[in-house]
Structure formats: structure tokens, C-alpha cells
PDB file of C-alpha atoms in Angstrom:
ATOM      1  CA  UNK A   1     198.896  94.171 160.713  1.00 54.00           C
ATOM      2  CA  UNK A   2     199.223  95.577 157.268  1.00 60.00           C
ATOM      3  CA  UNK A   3     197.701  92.697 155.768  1.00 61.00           C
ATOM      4  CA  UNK A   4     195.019  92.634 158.012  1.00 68.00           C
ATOM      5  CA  UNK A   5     193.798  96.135 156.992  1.00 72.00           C
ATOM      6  CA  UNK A   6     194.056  95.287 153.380  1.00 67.00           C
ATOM      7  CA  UNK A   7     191.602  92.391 154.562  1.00 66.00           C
ATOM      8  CA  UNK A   8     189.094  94.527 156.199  1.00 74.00           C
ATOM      9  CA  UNK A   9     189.015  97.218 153.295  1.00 75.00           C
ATOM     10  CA  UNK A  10     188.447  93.851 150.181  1.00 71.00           C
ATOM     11  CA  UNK A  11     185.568  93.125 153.118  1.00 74.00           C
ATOM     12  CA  UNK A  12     184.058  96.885 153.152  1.00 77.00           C
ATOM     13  CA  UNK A  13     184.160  96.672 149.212  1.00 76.00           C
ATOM     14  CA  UNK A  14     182.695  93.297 148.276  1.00 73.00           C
ATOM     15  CA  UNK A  15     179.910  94.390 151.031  1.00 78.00           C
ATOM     16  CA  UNK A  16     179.574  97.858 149.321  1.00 77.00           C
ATOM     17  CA  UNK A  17     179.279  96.327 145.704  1.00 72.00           C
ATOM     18  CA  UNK A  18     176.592  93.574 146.980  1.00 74.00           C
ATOM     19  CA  UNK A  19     174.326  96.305 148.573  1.00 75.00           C
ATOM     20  CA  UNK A  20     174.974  97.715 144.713  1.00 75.00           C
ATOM     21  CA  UNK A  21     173.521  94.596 142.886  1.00 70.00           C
ATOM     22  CA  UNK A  22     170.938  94.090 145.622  1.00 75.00           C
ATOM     23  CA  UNK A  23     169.492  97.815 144.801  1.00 71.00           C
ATOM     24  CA  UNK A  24     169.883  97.546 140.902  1.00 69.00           C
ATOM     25  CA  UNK A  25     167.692  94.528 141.584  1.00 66.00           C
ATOM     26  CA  UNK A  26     164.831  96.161 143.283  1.00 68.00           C
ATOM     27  CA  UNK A  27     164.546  98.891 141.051  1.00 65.00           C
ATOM     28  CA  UNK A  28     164.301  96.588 137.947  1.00 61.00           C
ATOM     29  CA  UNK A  29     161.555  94.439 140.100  1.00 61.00           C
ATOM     30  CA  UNK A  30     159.341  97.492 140.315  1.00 60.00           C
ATOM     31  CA  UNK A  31     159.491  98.597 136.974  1.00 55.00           C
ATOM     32  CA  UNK A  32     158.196  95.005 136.155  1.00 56.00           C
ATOM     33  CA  UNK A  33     154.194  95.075 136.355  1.00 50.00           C
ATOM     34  CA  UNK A  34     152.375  92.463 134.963  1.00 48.00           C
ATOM     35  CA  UNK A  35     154.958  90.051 133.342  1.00 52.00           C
ATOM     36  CA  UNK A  36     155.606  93.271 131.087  1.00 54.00           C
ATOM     37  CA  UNK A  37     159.197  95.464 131.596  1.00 53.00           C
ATOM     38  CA  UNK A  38     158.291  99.380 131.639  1.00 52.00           C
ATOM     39  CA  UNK A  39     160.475 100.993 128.818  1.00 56.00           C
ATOM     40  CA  UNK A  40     162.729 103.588 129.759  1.00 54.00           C
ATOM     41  CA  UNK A  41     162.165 106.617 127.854  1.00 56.00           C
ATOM     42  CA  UNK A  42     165.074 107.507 125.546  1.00 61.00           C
ATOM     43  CA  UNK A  43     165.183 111.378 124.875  1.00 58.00           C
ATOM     44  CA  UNK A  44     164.568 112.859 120.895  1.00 63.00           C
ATOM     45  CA  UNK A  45     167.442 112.854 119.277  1.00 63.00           C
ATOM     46  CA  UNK A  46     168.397 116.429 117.803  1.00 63.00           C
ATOM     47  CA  UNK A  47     167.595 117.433 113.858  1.00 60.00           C
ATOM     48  CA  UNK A  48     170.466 117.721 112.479  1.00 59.00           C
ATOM     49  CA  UNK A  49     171.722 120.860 111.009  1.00 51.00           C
ATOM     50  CA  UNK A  50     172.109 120.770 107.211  1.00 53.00           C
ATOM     51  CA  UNK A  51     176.118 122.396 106.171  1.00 49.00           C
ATOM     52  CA  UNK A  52     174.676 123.201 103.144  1.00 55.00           C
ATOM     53  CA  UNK A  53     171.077 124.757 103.989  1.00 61.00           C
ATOM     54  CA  UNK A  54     172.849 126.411 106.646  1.00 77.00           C
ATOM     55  CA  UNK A  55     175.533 127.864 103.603  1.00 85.00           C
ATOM     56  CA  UNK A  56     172.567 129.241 101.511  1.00 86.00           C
ATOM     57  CA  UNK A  57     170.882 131.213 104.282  1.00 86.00           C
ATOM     58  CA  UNK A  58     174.099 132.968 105.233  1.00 88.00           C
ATOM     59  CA  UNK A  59     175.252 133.082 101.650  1.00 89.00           C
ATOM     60  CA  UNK A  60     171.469 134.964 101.182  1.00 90.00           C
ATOM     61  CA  UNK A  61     172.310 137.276 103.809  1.00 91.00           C
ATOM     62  CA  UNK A  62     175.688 138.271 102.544  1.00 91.00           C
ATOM     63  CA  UNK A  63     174.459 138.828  99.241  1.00 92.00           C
ATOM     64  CA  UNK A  64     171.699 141.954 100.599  1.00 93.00           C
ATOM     65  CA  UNK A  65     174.177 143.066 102.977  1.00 92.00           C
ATOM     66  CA  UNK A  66     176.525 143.810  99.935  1.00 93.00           C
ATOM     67  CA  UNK A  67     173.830 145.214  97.577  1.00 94.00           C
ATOM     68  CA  UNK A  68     173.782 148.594  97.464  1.00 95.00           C
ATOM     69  CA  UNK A  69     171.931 150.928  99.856  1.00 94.00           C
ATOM     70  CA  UNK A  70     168.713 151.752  97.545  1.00 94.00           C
ATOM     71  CA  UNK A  71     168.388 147.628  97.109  1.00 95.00           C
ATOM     72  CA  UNK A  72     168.418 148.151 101.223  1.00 95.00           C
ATOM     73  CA  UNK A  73     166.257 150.686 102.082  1.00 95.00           C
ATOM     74  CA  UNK A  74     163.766 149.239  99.302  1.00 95.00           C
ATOM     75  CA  UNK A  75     163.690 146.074 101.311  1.00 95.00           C
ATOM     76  CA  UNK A  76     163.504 147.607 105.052  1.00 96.00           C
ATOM     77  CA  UNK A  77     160.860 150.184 103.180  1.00 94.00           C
ATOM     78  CA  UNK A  78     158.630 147.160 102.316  1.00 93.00           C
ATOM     79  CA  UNK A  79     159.051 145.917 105.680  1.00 94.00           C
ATOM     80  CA  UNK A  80     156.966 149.216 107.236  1.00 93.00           C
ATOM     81  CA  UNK A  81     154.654 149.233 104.700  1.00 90.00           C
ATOM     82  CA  UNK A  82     153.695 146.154 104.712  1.00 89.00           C
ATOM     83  CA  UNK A  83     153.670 145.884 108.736  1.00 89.00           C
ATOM     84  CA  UNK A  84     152.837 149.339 109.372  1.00 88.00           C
ATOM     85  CA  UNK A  85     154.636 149.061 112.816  1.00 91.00           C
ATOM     86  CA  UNK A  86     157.815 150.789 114.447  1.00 93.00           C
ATOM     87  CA  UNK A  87     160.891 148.647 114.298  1.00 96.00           C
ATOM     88  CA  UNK A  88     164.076 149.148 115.786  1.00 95.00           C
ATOM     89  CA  UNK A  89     166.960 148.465 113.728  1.00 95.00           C
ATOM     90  CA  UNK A  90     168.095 144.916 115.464  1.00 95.00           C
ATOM     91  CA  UNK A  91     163.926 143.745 114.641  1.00 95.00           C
ATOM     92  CA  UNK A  92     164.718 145.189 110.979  1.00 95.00           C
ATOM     93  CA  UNK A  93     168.257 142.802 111.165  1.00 94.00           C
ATOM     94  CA  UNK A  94     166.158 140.077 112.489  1.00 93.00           C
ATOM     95  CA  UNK A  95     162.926 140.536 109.810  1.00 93.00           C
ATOM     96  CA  UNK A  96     165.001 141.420 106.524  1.00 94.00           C
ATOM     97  CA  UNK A  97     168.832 140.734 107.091  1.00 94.00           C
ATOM     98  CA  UNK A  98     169.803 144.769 106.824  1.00 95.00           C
ATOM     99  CA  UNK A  99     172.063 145.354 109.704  1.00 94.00           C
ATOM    100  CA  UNK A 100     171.935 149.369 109.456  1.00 94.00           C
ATOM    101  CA  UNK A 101     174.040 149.499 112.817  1.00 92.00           C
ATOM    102  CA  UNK A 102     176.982 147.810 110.696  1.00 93.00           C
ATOM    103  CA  UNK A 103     175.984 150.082 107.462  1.00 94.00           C
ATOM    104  CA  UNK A 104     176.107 153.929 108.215  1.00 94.00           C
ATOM    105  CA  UNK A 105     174.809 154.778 104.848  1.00 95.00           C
ATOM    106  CA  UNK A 106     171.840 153.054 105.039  1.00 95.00           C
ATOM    107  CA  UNK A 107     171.025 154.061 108.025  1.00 95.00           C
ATOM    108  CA  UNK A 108     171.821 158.192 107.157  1.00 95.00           C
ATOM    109  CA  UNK A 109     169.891 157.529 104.142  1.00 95.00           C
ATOM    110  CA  UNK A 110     166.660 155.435 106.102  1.00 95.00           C
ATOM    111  CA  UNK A 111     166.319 158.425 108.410  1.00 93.00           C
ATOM    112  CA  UNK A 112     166.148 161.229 105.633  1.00 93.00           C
ATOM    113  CA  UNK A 113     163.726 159.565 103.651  1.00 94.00           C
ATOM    114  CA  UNK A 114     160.442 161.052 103.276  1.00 92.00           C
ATOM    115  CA  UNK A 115     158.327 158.347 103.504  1.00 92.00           C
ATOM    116  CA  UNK A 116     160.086 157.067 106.698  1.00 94.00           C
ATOM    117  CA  UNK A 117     159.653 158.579 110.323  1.00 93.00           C
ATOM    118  CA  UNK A 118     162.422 157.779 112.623  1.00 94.00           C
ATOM    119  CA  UNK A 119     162.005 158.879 116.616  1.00 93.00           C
ATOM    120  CA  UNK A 120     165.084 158.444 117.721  1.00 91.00           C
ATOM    121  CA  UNK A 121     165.018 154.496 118.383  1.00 93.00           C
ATOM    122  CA  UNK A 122     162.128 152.571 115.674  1.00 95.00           C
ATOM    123  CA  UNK A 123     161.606 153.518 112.118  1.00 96.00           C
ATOM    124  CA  UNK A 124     157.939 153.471 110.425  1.00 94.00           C
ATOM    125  CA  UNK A 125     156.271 153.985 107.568  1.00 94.00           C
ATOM    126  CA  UNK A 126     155.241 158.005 106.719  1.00 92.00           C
ATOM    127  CA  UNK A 127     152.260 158.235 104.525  1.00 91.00           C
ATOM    128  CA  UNK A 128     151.630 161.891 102.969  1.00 89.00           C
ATOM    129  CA  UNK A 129     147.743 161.575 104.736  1.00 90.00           C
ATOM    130  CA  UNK A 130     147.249 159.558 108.087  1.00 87.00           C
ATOM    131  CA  UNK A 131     144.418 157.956 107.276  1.00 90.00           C
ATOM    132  CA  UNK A 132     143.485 154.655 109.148  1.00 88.00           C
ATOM    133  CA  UNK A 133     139.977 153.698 108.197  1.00 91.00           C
ATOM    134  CA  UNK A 134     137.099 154.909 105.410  1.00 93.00           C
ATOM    135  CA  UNK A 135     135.702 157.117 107.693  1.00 94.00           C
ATOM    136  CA  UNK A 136     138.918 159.000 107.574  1.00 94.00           C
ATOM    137  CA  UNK A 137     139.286 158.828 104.104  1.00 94.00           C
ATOM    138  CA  UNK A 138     136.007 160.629 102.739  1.00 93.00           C
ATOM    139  CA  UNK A 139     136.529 163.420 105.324  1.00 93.00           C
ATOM    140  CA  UNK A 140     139.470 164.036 104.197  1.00 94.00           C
ATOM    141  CA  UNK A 141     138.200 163.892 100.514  1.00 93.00           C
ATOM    142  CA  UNK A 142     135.020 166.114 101.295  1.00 91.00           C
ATOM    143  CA  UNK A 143     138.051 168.539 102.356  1.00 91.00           C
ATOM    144  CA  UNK A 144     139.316 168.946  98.517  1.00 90.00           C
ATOM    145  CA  UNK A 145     136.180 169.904  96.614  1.00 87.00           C
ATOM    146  CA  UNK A 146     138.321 170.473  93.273  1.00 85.00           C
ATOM    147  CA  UNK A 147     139.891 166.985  93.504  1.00 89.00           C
ATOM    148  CA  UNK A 148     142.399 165.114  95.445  1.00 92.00           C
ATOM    149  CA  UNK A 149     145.058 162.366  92.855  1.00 91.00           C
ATOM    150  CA  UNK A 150     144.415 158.837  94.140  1.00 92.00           C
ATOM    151  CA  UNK A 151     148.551 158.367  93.858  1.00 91.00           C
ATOM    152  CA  UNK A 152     148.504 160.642  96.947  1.00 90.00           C
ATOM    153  CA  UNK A 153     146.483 158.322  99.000  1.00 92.00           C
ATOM    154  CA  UNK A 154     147.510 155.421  97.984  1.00 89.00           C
ATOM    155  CA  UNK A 155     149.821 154.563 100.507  1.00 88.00           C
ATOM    156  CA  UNK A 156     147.452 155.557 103.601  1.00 90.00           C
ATOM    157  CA  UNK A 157     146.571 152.175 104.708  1.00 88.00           C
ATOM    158  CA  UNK A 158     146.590 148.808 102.930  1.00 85.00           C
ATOM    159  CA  UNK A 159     143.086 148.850 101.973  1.00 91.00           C
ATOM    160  CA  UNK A 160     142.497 152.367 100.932  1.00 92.00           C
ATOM    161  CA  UNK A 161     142.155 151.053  97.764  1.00 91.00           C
ATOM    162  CA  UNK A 162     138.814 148.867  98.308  1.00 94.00           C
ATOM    163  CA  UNK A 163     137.691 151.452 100.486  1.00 94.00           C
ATOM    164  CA  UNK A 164     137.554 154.195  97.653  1.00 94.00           C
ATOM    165  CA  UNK A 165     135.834 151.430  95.364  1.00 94.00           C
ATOM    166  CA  UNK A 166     133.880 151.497  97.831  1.00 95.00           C
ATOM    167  CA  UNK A 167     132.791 154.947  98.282  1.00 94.00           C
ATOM    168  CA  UNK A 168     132.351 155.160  94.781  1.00 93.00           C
ATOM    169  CA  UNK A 169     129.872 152.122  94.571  1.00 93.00           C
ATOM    170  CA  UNK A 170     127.857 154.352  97.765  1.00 93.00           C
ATOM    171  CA  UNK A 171     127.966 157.534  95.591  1.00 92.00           C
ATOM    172  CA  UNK A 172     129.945 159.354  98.559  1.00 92.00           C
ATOM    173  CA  UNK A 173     132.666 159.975  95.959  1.00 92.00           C
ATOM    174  CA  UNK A 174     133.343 160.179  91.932  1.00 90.00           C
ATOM    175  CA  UNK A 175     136.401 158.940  90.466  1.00 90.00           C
ATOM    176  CA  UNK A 176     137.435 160.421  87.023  1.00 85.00           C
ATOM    177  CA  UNK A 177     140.509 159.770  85.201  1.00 78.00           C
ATOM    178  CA  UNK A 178     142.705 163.095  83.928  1.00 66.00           C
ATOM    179  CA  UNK A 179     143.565 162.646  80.281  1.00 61.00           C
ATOM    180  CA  UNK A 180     147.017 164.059  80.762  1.00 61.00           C
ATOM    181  CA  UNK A 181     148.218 162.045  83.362  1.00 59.00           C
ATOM    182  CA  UNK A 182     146.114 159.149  83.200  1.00 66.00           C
ATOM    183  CA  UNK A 183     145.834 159.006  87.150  1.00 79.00           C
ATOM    184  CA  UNK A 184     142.749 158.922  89.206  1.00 88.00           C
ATOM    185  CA  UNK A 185     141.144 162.329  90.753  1.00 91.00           C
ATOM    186  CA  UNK A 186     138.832 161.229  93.300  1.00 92.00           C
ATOM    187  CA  UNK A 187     135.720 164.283  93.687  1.00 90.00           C
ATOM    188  CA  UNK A 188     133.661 164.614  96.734  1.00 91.00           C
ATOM    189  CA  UNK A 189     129.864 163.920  95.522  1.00 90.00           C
ATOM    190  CA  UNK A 190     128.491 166.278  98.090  1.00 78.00           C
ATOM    191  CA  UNK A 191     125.320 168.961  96.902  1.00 76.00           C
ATOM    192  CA  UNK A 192     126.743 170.870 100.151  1.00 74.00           C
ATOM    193  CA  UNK A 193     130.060 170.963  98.860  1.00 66.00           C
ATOM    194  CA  UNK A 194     130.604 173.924  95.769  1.00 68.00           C
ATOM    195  CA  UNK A 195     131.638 172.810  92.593  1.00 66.00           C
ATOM    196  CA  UNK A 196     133.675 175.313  90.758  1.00 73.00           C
ATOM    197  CA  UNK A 197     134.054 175.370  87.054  1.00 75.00           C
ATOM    198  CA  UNK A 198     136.348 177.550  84.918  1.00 80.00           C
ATOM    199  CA  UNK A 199     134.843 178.897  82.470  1.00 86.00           C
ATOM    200  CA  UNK A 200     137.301 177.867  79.907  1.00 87.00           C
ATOM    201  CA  UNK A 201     135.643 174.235  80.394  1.00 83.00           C
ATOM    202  CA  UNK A 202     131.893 175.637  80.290  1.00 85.00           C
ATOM    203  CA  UNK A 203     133.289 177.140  77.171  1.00 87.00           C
ATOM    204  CA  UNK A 204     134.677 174.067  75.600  1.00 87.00           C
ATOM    205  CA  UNK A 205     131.687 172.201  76.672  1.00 83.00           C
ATOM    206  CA  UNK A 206     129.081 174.755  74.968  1.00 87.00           C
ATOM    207  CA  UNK A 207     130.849 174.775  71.792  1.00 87.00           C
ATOM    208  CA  UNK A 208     130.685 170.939  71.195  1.00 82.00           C
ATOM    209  CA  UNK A 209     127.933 170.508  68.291  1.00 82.00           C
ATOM    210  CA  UNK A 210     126.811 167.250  68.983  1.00 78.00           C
ATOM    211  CA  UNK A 211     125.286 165.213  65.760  1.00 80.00           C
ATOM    212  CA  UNK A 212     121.689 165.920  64.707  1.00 82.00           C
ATOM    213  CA  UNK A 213     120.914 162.152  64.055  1.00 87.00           C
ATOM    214  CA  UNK A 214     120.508 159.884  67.477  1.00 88.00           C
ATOM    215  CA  UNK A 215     122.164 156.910  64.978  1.00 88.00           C
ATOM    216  CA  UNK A 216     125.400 159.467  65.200  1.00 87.00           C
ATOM    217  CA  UNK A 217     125.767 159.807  68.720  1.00 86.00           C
ATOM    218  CA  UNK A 218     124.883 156.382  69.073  1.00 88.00           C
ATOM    219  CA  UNK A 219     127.758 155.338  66.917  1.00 88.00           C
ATOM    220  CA  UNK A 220     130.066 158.000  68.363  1.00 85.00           C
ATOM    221  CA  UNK A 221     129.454 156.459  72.064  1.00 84.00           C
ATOM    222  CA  UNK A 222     130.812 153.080  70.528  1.00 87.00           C
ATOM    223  CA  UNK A 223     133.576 154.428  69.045  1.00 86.00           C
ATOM    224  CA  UNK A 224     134.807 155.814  72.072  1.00 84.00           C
ATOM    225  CA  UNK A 225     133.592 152.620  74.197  1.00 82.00           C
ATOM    226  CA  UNK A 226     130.858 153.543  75.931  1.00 84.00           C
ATOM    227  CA  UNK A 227     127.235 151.285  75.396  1.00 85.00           C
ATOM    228  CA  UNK A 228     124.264 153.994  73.835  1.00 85.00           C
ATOM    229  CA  UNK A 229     121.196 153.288  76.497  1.00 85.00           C
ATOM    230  CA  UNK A 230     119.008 153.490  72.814  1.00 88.00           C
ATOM    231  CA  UNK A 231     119.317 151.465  69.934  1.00 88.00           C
ATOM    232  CA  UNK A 232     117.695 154.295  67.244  1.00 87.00           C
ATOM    233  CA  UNK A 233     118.568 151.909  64.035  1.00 86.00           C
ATOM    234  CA  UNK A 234     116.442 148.709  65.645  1.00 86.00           C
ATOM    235  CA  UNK A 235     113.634 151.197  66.829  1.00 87.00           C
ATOM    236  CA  UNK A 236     113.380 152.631  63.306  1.00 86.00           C
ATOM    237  CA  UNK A 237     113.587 149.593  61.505  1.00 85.00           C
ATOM    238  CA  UNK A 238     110.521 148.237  63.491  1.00 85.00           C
ATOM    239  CA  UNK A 239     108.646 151.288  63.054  1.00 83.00           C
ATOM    240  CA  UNK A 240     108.651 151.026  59.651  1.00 83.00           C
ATOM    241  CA  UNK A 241     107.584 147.152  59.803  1.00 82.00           C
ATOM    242  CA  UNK A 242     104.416 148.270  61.437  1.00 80.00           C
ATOM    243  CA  UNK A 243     103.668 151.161  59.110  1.00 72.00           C
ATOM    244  CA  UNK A 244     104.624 153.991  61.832  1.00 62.00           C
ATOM    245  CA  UNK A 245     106.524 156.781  60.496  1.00 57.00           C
ATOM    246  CA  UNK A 246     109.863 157.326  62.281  1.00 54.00           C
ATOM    247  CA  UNK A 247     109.976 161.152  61.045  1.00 57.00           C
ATOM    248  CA  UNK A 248     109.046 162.885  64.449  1.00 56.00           C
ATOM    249  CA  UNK A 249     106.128 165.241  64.317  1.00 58.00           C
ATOM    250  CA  UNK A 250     106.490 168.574  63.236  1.00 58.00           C
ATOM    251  CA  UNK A 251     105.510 171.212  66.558  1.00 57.00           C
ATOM    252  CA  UNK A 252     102.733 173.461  66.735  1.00 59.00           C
ATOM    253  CA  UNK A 253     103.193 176.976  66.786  1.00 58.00           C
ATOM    254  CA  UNK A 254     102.075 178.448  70.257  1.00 56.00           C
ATOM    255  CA  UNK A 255      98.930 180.660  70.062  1.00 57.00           C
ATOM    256  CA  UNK A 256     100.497 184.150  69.529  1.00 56.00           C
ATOM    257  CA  UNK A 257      98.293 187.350  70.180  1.00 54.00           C
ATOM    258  CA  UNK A 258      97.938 189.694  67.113  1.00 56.00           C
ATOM    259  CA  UNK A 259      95.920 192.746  65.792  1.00 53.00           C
ATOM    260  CA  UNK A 260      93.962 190.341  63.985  1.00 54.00           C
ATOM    261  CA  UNK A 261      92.903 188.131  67.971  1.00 53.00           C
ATOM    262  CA  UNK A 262      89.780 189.207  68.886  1.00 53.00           C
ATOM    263  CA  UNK A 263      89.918 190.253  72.175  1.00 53.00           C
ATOM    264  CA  UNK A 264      86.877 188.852  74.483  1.00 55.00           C
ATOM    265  CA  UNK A 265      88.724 189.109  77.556  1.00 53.00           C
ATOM    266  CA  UNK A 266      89.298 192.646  78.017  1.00 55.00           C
ATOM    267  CA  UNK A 267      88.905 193.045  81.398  1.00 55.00           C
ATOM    268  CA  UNK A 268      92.125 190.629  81.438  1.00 55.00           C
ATOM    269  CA  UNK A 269      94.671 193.601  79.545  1.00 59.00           C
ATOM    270  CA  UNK A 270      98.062 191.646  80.994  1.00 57.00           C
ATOM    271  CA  UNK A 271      97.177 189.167  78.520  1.00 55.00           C
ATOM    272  CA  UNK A 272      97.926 191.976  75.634  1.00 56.00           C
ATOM    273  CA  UNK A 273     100.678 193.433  76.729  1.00 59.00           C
ATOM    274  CA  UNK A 274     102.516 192.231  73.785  1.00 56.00           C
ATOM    275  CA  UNK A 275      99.900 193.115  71.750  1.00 55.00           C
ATOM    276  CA  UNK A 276     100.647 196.613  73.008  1.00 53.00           C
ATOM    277  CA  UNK A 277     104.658 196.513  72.759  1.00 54.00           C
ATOM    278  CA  UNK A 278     104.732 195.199  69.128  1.00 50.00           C
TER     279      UNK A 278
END
């Protein structure tokens, strides 16, 4: 009886295995179309990760996380003004490797920075103005009559820059450099807009006895490189080629009223009346 069983269960299998082949054989039948076999797509195989490129980036990250916090902040600082968006510290971790949840310091420091603005959750950039366009910008000029310093607006926006170049080349603005500093002043070039003037300049600037000869000032202007809009010297010298003087002519007195006028317009007397004071 035992044996029997055995039979019937090497019967079940061999059945079992043919219905196997028998399948296997269809399915290889209808992948053939035309005489041609179908190939079975094989899956891409996965890049393989570098050891060593892998080594430099965390080596790289190491090396700013142990630099010390001003090499930090100067990096995450870039970061917003470059951007000029909010980040919270895990997008700073992820954009410049400085993990300021792992680094008290930097982050203390980061938040009492001026030129940072921290809410509570993202850090951005603080600019002393916030500007955003040129529009902006030359109101806020037109608002400093005596001057605003070009450092201080600097870091507005990225292209506050072109935008004062800009204003200058449309005569909204002047830009003039101060000799002690050597920065920028940028002027409002409004008539509405009152221009004050100490009177220590007007002073300085009415005492400066300019040369008598236009050759002099022309040569001065060059000195101090600046291009004279006259050329006296080439003027002159073809003057004299053609025989013309270059000595300018000598004014006429104006027609004075003395005893000695004879007076035929009598019945005019406000033309005397100097006549009368002298």
C-alpha cells in the first residue's frame, strides 16, 4: 500500500513537471515573430560608486566643518547673497556643508550678524536699504540731496550696480568720487531738489586764480587727465599761417555821459542821471 502511494505521488510529479515544459514552450513560441526571437530586456546596470570620489567629497566637507566659524558664516553669508532667499539651516547643510544645528557657535554668531535676518526658522540676507529694482533706487537717492556713499548700496540687489551706471548715463543721478575716501557719492540731479553749499567750498572755489593763457589751462587739464575741448596752440599756429593776428581785440569803451555830451534829448532827463550824481 505504501508503495503504491509513493507510485501515485512520482505520477502527480512527472505530470506536474510536463505541464511545466509544455508552458515554458508556449511562451517562447509567442515571443518568436517572424523567424526573429524578441530579446528580453535586461535592466541598467547601476554606476558604480567611486571609494575614492566618494573620500574627497566627505573629506571636503570635514575640512569646512572644522574651519573656524568666520570661514563659516563667510560661506553660508555668500549663500544669501548670492540667492537672496530664506534658508533654513538643513537647506544651508544641504547647499554649503555648514551644519549650524551640530555647531552652536556658528549658529549664535549667524543670528547676531547684521547683515543677516533670522525669523525664527530661515536666515536671509539684510541689506542696510531694501531696494529691489531702479525705480527704488533713485527714490531713495532723490531722498539724500547732500549725497548718499555707493558702499551703502551696494549690497541692495545684485544689479544695483548697472542700475546706477545707468542712472548716471540718463542724467537722473551724478556720481563723484570723495578725495578722502576714494568711494563713490552718488547726487540726485534734480532742479527740484536744493543743493546746499557751505560756504567754505564757495570760498575755496572763488579764490582759485585760474591761468590767464588758454595754452595754461589747457595744459593743466592734461596734467590732471582730463582732454581740453580747445586746442589754443594749433588754433594759433594756423592763425598766424594765414596772416590773422591771434592777439584778441582790445574792447571799446562804452559811451559814458559827461559835462562835455551834448544833450539833445532833454526831454529824456533819466538818461542823465549820472550826469547829475557825478
Amino acid at each position: 500500500m505504501a508503495l503504491q502511494e509513493k507510485l501515485d505521488r512520482f505520477k502527480r510529479q512527472q505530470e506536474k513537471c510536463q505541464s511545466t515544459l509544455t508552458s515554458i514552450a508556449s511562451t517562447k513560441a509567442s515571443a518568436t515573430q517572424n523567424g526573429r526571437r524578441t530579446p528580453t530586456p535586461t535592466p541598467p546596470a547601476p554606476v558604480p560608486v567611486k571609494f575614492s570620489n566618494d573620500t574627497e567629497r566627505l573629506q571636503h566637507i570635514n575640512s569646512i566643518r572644522k574651519a573656524p566659524v568666520g570661514a563659516q558664516m563667510k560661506r553660508v553669508i555668500a549663500l544669501l547673497f548670492e540667492s537672496r532667499q530664506a534658508f533654513t539651516m538643513e537647506q544651508i547643510n544641504e547647499a554649503c556643508y555648514v551644519d549650524m544645528r551640530a555647531n552652536k557657535d556658528v549658529f549664535d554668531s549667524m543670528r547676531k550678524n547684521p547683515k543677516v535676518k533670522f525669523d525664527g526658522e530661515k536666515f536671509s540676507y539684510k541689506s542696510k536699504h531694501d531696494l529691489r529694482d531702479k525705480k527704488e533706487l533713485l527714490f531713495l537717492i532723490r531722498k539724500f540731496p547732500e549725497g548718499i556713499a555707493v558702499i551703502d548700496l551696494k549690497d541692495s540687489y545684485p544689479t544695483v550696480l548697472e542700475d546706477l551706471q545707468a542712472l548716471k548715463a540718463a542724467r537722473e543721478i551724478w556720481l563723484l568720487s570723495n578725495f578722502d575716501s576714494q568711494e563713490d557719492i552718488a547726487y540726485p540731479n534734480d532742479p527740484k531738489v536744493p543743493i546746499k553749499v557751505d560756504d567754505d567750498l564757495k570760498q575755496l572755489f572763488r579764490g582759485i586764480e585760474l591761468p590767464r593763457d588758454m595754452i595754461d589751462i589747457e595744459r593743466d587739464l592734461q596734467k590732471n587727465g582730463m582732454k581740453p575741448a580747445t586746442n589754443t596752440a594749433k588754433r594759433r599756429s594756423a592763425a598766424q599761417m594765414q596772416g590773422i593776428s591771434s592777439k584778441p581785440k582790445p574792447k571799446k569803451k562804452k559811451n559814458e555821459i559827461t559835462k562835455r555830451t551834448k544833450l539833445t534829448n532833454a526831454h529824456l532827463p533819466e538818461l542823465f542821471q549820472n550826469l547829475k550824481d557825478s
